[in-house]
CSV table of C-alpha atoms and ligand atoms in Angstrom, one decimal:
chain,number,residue,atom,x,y,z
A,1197,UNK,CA,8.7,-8.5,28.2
A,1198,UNK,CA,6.9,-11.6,27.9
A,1199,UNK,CA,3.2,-11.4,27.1
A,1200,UNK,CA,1.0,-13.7,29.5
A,1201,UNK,CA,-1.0,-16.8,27.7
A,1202,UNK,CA,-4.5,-14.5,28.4
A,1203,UNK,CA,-3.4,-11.8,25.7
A,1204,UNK,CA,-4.9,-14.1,23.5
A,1205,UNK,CA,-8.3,-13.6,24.8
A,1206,UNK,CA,-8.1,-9.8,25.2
A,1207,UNK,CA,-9.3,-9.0,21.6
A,1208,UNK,CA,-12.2,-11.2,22.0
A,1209,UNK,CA,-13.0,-9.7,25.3
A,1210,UNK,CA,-12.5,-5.8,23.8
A,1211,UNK,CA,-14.9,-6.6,20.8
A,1212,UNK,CA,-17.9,-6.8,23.9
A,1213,UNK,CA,-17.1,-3.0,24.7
A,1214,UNK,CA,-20.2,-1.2,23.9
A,1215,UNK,CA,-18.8,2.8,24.6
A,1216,UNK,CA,-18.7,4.3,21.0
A,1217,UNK,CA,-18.6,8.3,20.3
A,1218,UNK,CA,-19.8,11.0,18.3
A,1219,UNK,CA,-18.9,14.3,18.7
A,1220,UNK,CA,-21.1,16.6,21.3
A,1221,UNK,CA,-19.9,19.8,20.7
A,1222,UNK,CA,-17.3,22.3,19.0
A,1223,UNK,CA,-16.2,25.4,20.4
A,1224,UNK,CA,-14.3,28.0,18.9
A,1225,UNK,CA,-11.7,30.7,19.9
A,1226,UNK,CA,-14.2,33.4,21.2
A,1227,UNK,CA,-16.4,30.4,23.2
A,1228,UNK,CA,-19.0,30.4,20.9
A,1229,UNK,CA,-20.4,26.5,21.3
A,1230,UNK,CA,-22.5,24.5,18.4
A,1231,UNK,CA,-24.1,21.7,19.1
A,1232,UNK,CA,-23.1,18.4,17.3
A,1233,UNK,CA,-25.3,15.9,16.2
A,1234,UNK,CA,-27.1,13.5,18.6
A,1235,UNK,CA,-28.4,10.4,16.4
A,1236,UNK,CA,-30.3,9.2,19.9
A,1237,UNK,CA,-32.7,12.5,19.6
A,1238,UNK,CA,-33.3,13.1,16.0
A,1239,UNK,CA,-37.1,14.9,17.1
A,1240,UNK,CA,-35.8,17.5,19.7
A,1241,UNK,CA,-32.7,18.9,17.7
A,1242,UNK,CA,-32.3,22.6,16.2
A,1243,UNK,CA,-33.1,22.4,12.2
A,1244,UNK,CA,-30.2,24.8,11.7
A,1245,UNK,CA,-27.0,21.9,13.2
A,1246,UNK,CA,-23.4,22.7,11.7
A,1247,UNK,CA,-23.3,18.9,12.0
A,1248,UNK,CA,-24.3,16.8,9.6
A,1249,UNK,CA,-26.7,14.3,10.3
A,1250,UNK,CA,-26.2,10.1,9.9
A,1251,UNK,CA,-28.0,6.9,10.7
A,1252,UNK,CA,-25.1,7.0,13.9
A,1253,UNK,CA,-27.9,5.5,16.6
A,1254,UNK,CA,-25.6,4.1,19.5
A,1255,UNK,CA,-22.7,6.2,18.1
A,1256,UNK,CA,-21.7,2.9,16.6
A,1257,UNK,CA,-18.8,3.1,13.6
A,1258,UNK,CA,-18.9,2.3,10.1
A,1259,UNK,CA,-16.7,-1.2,9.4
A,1260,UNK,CA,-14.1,-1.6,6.7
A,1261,UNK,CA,-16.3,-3.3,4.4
A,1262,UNK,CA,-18.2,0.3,4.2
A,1263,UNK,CA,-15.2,2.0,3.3
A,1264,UNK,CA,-16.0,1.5,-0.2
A,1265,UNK,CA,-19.1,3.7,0.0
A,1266,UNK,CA,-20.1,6.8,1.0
A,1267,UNK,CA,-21.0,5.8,3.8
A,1268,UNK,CA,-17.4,6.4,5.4
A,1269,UNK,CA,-17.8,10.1,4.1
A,1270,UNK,CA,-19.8,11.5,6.6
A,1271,UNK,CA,-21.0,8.1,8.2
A,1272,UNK,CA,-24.0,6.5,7.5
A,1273,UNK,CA,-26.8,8.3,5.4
A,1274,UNK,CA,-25.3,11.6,5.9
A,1275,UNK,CA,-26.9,14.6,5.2
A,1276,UNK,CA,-25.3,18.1,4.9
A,1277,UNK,CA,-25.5,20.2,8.2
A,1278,UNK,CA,-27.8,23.7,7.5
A,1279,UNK,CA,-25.7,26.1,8.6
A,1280,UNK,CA,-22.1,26.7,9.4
A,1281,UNK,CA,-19.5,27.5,11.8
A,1282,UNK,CA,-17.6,31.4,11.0
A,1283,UNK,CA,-13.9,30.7,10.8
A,1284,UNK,CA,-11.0,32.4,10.1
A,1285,UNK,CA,-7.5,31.2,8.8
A,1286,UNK,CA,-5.3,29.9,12.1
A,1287,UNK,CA,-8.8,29.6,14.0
A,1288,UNK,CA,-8.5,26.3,16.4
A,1289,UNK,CA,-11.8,24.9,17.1
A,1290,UNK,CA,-11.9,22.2,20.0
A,1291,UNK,CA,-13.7,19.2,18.9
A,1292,UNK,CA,-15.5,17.6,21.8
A,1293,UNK,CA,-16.2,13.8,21.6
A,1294,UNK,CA,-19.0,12.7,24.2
A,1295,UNK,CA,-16.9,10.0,25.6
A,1296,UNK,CA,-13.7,8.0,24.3
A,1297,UNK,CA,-13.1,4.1,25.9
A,1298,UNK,CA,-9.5,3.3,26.5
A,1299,UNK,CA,-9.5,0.3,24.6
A,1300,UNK,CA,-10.2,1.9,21.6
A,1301,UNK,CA,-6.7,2.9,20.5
A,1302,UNK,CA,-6.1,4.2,17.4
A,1303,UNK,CA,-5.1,7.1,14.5
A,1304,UNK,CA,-7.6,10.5,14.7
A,1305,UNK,CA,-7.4,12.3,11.5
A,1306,UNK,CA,-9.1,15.2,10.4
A,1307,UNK,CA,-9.9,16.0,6.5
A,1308,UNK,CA,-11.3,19.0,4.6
A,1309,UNK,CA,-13.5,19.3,1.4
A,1310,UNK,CA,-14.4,22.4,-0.5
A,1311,UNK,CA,-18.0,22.9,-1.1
A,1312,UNK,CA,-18.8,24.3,-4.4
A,1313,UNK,CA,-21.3,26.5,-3.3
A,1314,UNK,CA,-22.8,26.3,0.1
A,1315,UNK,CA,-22.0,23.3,2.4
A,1316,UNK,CA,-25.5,22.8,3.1
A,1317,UNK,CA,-26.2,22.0,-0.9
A,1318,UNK,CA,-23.0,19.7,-0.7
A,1319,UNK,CA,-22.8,16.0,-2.3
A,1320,UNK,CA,-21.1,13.8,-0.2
A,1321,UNK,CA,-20.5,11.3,-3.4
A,1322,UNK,CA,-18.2,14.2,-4.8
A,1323,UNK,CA,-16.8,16.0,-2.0
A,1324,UNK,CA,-13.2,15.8,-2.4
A,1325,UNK,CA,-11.2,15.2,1.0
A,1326,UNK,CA,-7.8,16.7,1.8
A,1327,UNK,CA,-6.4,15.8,5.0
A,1328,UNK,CA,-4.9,18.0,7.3
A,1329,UNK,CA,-4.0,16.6,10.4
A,1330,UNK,CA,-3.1,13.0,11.4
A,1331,UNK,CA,-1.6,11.3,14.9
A,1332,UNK,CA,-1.3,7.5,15.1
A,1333,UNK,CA,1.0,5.8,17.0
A,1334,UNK,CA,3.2,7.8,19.9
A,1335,UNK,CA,5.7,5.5,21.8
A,1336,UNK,CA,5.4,2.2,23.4
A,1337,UNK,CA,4.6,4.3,27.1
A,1338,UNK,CA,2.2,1.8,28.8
A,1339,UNK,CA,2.7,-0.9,26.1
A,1340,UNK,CA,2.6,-3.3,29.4
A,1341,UNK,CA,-0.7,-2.2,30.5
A,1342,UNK,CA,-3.9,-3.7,29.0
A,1343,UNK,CA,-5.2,-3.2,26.2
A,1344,UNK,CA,-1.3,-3.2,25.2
A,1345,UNK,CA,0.0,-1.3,22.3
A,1346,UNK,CA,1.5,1.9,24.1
A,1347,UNK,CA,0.5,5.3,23.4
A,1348,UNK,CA,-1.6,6.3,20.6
A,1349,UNK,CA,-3.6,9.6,19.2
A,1350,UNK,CA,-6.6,8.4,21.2
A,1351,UNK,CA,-5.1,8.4,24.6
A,1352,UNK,CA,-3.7,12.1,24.1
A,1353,UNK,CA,-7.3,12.8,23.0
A,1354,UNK,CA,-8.3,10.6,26.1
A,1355,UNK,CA,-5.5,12.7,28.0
A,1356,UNK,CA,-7.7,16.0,27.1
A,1357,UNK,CA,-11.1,15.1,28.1
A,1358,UNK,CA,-11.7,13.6,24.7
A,1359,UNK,CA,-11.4,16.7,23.1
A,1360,UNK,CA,-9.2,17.3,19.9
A,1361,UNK,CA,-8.0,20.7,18.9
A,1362,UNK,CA,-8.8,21.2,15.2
A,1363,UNK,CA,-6.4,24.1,13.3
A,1364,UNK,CA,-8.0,26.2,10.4
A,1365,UNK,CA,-4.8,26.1,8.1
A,1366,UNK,CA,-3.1,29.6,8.1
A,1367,UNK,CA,-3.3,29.3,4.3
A,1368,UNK,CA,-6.4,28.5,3.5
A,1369,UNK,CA,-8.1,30.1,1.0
A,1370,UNK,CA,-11.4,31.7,2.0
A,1371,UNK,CA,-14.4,29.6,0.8
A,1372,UNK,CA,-16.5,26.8,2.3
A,1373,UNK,CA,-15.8,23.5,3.2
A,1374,UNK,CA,-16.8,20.5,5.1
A,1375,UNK,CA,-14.3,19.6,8.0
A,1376,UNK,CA,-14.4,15.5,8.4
A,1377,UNK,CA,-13.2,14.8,12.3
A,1378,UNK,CA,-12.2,11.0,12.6
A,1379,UNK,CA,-11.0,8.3,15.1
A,1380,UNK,CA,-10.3,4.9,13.9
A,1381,UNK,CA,-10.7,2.3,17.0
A,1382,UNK,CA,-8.1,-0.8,15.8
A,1383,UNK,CA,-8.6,-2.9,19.0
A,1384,UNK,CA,-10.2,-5.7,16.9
A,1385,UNK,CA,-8.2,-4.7,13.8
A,1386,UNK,CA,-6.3,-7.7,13.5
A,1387,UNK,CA,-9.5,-8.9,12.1
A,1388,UNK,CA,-10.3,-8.8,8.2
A,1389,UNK,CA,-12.8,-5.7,8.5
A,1390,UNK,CA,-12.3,-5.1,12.4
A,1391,UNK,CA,-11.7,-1.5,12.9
A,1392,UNK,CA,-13.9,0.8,13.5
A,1393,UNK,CA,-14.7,4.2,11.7
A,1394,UNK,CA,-16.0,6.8,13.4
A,1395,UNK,CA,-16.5,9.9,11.1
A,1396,UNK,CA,-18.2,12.9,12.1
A,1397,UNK,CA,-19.3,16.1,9.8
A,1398,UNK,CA,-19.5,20.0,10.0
A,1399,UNK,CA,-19.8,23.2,8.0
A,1400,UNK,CA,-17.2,25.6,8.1
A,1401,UNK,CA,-17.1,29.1,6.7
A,1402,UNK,CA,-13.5,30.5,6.1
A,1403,UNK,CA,-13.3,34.1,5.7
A,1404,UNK,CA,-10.1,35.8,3.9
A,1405,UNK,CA,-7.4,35.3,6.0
A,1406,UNK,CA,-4.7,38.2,6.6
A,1407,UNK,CA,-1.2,36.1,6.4
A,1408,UNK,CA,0.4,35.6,2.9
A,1409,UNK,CA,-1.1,33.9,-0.4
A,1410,UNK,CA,-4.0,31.9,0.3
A,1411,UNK,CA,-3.8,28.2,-1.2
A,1412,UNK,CA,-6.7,26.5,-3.0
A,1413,UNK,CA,-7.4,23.2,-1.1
A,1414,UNK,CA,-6.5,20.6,-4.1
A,1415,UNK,CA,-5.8,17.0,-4.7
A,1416,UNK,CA,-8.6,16.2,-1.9
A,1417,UNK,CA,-10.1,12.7,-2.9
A,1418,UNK,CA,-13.8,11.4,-2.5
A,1419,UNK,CA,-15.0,9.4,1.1
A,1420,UNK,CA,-15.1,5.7,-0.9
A,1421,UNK,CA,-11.5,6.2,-1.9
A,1422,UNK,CA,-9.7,7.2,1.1
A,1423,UNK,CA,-9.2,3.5,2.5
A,1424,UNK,CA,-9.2,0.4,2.1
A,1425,UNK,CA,-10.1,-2.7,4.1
A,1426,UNK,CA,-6.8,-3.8,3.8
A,1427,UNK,CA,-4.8,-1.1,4.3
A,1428,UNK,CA,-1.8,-1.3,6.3
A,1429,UNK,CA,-3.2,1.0,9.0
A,1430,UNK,CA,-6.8,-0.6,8.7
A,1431,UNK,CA,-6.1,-4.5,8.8
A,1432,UNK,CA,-3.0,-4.3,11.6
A,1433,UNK,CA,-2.5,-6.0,14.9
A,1434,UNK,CA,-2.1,-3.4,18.1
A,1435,UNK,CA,-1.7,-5.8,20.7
A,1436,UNK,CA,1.8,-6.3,21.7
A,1437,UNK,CA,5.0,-4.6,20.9
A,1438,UNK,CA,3.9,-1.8,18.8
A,1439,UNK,CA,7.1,-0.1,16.9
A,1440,UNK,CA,5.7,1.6,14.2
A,1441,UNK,CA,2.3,2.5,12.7
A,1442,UNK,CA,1.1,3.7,9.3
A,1443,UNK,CA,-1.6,6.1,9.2
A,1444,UNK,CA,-4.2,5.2,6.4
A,1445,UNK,CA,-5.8,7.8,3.8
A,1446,UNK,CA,-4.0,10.3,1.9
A,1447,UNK,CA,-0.7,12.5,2.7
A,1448,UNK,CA,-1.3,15.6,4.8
A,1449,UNK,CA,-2.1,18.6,3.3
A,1450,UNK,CA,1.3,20.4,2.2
A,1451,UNK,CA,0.0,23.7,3.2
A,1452,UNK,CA,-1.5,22.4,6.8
A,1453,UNK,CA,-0.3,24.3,9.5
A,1454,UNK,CA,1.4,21.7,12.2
A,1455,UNK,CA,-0.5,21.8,15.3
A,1456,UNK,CA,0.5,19.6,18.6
A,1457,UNK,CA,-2.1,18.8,20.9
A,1458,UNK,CA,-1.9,20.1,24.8
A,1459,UNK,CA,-0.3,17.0,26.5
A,1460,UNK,CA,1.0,15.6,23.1
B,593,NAG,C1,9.7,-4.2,21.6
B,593,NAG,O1,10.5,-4.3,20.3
B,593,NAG,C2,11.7,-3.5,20.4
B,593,NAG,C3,12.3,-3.5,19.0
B,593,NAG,O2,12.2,-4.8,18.4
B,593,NAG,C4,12.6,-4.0,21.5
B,593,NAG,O3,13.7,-3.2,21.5
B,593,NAG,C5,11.8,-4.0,22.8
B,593,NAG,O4,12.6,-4.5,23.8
B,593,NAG,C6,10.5,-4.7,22.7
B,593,NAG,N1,9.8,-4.5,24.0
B,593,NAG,C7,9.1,-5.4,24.6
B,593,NAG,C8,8.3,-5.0,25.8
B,593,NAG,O5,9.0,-6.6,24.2
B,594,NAG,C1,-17.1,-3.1,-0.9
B,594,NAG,O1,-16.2,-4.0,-0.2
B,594,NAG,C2,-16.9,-5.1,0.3
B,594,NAG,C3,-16.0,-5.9,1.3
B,594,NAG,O2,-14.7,-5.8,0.9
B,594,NAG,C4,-17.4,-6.0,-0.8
B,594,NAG,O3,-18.1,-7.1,-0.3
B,594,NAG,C5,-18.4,-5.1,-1.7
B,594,NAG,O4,-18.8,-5.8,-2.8
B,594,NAG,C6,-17.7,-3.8,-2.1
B,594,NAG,N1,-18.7,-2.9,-2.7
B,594,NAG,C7,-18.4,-2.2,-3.8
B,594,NAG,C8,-19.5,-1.3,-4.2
B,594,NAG,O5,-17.4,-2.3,-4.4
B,595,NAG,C1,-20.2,19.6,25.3
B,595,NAG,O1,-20.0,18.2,25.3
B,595,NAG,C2,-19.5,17.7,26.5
B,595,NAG,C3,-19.3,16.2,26.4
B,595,NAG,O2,-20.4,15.5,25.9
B,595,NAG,C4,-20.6,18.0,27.6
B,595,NAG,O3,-20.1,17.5,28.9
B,595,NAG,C5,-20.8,19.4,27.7
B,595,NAG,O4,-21.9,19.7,28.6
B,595,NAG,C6,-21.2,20.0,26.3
B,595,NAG,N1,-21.4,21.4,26.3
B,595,NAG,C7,-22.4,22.0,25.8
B,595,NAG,C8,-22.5,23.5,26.0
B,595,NAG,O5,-23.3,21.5,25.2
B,596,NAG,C1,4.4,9.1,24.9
B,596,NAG,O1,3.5,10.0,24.3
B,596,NAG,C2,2.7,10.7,25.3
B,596,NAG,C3,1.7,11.5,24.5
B,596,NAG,O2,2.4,12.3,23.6
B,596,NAG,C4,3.6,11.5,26.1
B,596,NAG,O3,2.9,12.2,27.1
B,596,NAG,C5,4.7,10.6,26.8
B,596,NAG,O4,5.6,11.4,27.5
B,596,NAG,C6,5.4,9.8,25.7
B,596,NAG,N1,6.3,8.9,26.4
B,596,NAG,C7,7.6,8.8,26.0
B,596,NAG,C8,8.4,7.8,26.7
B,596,NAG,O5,8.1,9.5,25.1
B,597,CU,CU1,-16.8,0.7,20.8
């Protein structure tokens, strides 16, 4: 199908969306709810957040050109949340985002590092990220309806209320680790540092799990190292005939328990 003249103009017109996210809220199995991090009301928020906290005011993203810092980690001037959410091996935790625009199509990933000791005390400069769970591009379903580009990770997570289900890996050792929850927007991508990186933070505590052996999480690499600005995911042209996208960062996880999301 032929692409009319005015696609020309759509990534301009995309790059004056203002809706950005963060992530509200994160429930797990037995409905327990913990707050996320709201950069808008630093003041009026509980001490004792299993979010980290950032420099996120708007709920704007961190830009390629950050990627090279820690910075991406845990997005900008992260600090450790306090306490920690109880997990188990297998748990799923739903990750609520406050709000996801449609234009903003792109890969959501979701990494974990193992804190030495607790999370709380972590260093984001040598946390080492393993990633363990990735969707990019779906099919070309709706590739001739604006923003073009077809279906991607972000309009199943659109799909769901702009929610993401998050699965504890059945063979996770105990311990505890930071879980890194990301969407990369790519409607201005095309652009030499155009996407948009929105990271967000949390403490987990993983308790011994009851399956088989319990893997160490290993081969995890730090924030500054997981991209780069010209990645073929990063610096990549979604509007038109998408047929294939590669997700950036590292390979999944071997031991990372597959995990489809409702409406996927
Ligand atoms: C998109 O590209 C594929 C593969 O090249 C082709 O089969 C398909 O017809 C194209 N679709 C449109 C809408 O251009
Ligand atoms: C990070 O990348 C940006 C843009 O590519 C570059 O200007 C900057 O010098 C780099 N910073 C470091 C610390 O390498
Ligand atoms: C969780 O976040 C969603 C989206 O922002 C919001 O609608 C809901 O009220 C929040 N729930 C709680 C208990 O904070
Ligand atoms: C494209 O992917 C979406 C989300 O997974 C799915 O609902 C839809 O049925 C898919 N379309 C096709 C043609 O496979
Ligand atoms: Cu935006």
């Amino acid at each position: 199908m032929r692409l009319p003249a005015t696609t020309l103009l759509i990534p301009f017109l995309l790059r004056t969306a203002s809706a950005h996210g963060r992530i509200t809220n994160v429930t797990t199995p037995t409905g327990t709810i913990y707050q996320g991090w709201d950069p808008a009301h630093p003041q009026t928020q509980p001490q004792d957040l299993i979010a980290w906290r950032a420099a996120n005011l708007g709920n704007i993203f961190v830009p390629p050109s950050q990627f090279n810092t820690s910075h991406i980690t845990c997005h900008f001037n992260a600090t450790p949340g306090a306490v920690y959410i109880p997990t188990v091996p297998g748990d799923v935790l739903k990750v609520q985002w406050n709000e996801w625009p449609a234009s903003h199509k792109g890969p959501v990933l979701t990494y974990l590092a193992a804190c030495p000791g607790s999370c709380a005390k972590s260093d984001k400069e040598t946390l080492a990220w393993v990633k363990i769970d990735e969707v990019g591009w779906l099919n070309s379903s709706g590739a001739d309806v604006l923003p073009l580009g077809g279906t991607w990770a972000t309009d199943v997570l659109r799909a769901n209320g702009a929610s993401w289900m998050v699965k504890v890996p059945e063979a996770l050792e105990e311990g505890s680790y930071v879980l890194r929850h990301e969407i990369i927007a790519l409607h201005v991508a095309e652009e030499v540092d155009g996407a948009q990186a929105y990271p967000q933070c949390m403490n987990l505590k993983v308790a011994k799990g009851t399956g088989g052996e319990a893997k160490k999480l290993e081969g995890g690499v730090v924030g500054e190292k997981l991209y780069g600005i010209r990645d073929k995911g990063v610096l990549v042209n979604i509007h038109g005939n998408v047929t294939e996208y590669e997700i950036p960062g590292p390979k999944v996880w071997e031991y990372a328990t597959e995990f489809k999301q409702p409406s996927e």
